[in-house]
Amino acid sequence: QRLHFSSMGSGGELLIASTVDDDLAWVLAELESLEACWSRFRSESELTALNESTRARIAVTPMLMQALHHAVQAWRLTDG
């Protein structure tokens, strides 16, 4: 199955080598979960909440922490 989608301001296409409807539902749920966490285009995303927070410390999910860790690594490797 081919799945065309739009997520986090970009389009994409997934090729799912399964005919099981549960597999497609899992993929769609996973994409939704990632967007709910990382998207800067959604006012209710976890990343948006972090960016708008005025607190010195804020708890984040492991999913967002991992993304932030990789972003910092990329920033360091490319000198910003």
C-alpha positions as a Python dict, from the first residue, in 0.01 Angstrom:
ca = {
    (1, 'Q'): (0, 0, 0),
    (2, 'R'): (116, 354, -74),
    (3, 'L'): (30, 622, 173),
    (4, 'H'): (67, 990, 84),
    (5, 'F'): (71, 1216, 387),
    (6, 'S'): (140, 1567, 504),
    (7, 'S'): (313, 1610, 835),
    (8, 'M'): (505, 1892, 1005),
    (9, 'G'): (481, 2115, 700),
    (10, 'S'): (617, 1853, 460),
    (11, 'G'): (468, 1589, 237),
    (12, 'G'): (576, 1232, 214),
    (13, 'E'): (497, 891, 81),
    (14, 'L'): (522, 560, 260),
    (15, 'L'): (522, 221, 97),
    (16, 'I'): (374, -31, 338),
    (17, 'A'): (455, -390, 251),
    (18, 'S'): (161, -530, 443),
    (19, 'T'): (-200, -589, 362),
    (20, 'V'): (-301, -604, 726),
    (21, 'D'): (-526, -310, 815),
    (22, 'D'): (-385, -306, 1169),
    (23, 'D'): (-38, -233, 1028),
    (24, 'L'): (-167, 68, 835),
    (25, 'A'): (-354, 191, 1142),
    (26, 'W'): (-33, 156, 1347),
    (27, 'V'): (166, 360, 1092),
    (28, 'L'): (-95, 636, 1089),
    (29, 'A'): (-110, 643, 1470),
    (30, 'E'): (270, 661, 1487),
    (31, 'L'): (281, 955, 1244),
    (32, 'E'): (14, 1132, 1448),
    (33, 'S'): (209, 1071, 1768),
    (34, 'L'): (529, 1214, 1619),
    (35, 'E'): (350, 1521, 1487),
    (36, 'A'): (172, 1579, 1819),
    (37, 'C'): (514, 1581, 1984),
    (38, 'W'): (747, 1752, 1735),
    (39, 'S'): (541, 1978, 1513),
    (40, 'R'): (608, 2350, 1526),
    (41, 'F'): (299, 2394, 1307),
    (42, 'R'): (55, 2274, 1576),
    (43, 'S'): (-29, 2507, 1860),
    (44, 'E'): (-101, 2209, 2086),
    (45, 'S'): (221, 2015, 2017),
    (46, 'E'): (466, 1936, 2292),
    (47, 'L'): (741, 2129, 2111),
    (48, 'T'): (520, 2438, 2091),
    (49, 'A'): (443, 2411, 2463),
    (50, 'L'): (816, 2389, 2535),
    (51, 'N'): (893, 2690, 2316),
    (52, 'E'): (619, 2898, 2477),
    (53, 'S'): (702, 2803, 2835),
    (54, 'T'): (845, 3074, 3058),
    (55, 'R'): (960, 2825, 3320),
    (56, 'A'): (1330, 2756, 3366),
    (57, 'R'): (1261, 2381, 3367),
    (58, 'I'): (987, 2180, 3201),
    (59, 'A'): (935, 1805, 3186),
    (60, 'V'): (929, 1656, 2837),
    (61, 'T'): (852, 1309, 2706),
    (62, 'P'): (1134, 1072, 2609),
    (63, 'M'): (1029, 1117, 2243),
    (64, 'L'): (1086, 1492, 2254),
    (65, 'M'): (1403, 1455, 2463),
    (66, 'Q'): (1552, 1225, 2199),
    (67, 'A'): (1465, 1469, 1920),
    (68, 'L'): (1619, 1758, 2116),
    (69, 'H'): (1933, 1553, 2183),
    (70, 'H'): (1977, 1482, 1811),
    (71, 'A'): (1908, 1846, 1722),
    (72, 'V'): (2179, 1964, 1964),
    (73, 'Q'): (2423, 1708, 1822),
    (74, 'A'): (2352, 1828, 1467),
    (75, 'W'): (2391, 2191, 1578),
    (76, 'R'): (2730, 2113, 1732),
    (77, 'L'): (2855, 1913, 1432),
    (78, 'T'): (2760, 2188, 1186),
    (79, 'D'): (2859, 2490, 1400),
    (80, 'G'): (2500, 2595, 1423),
}
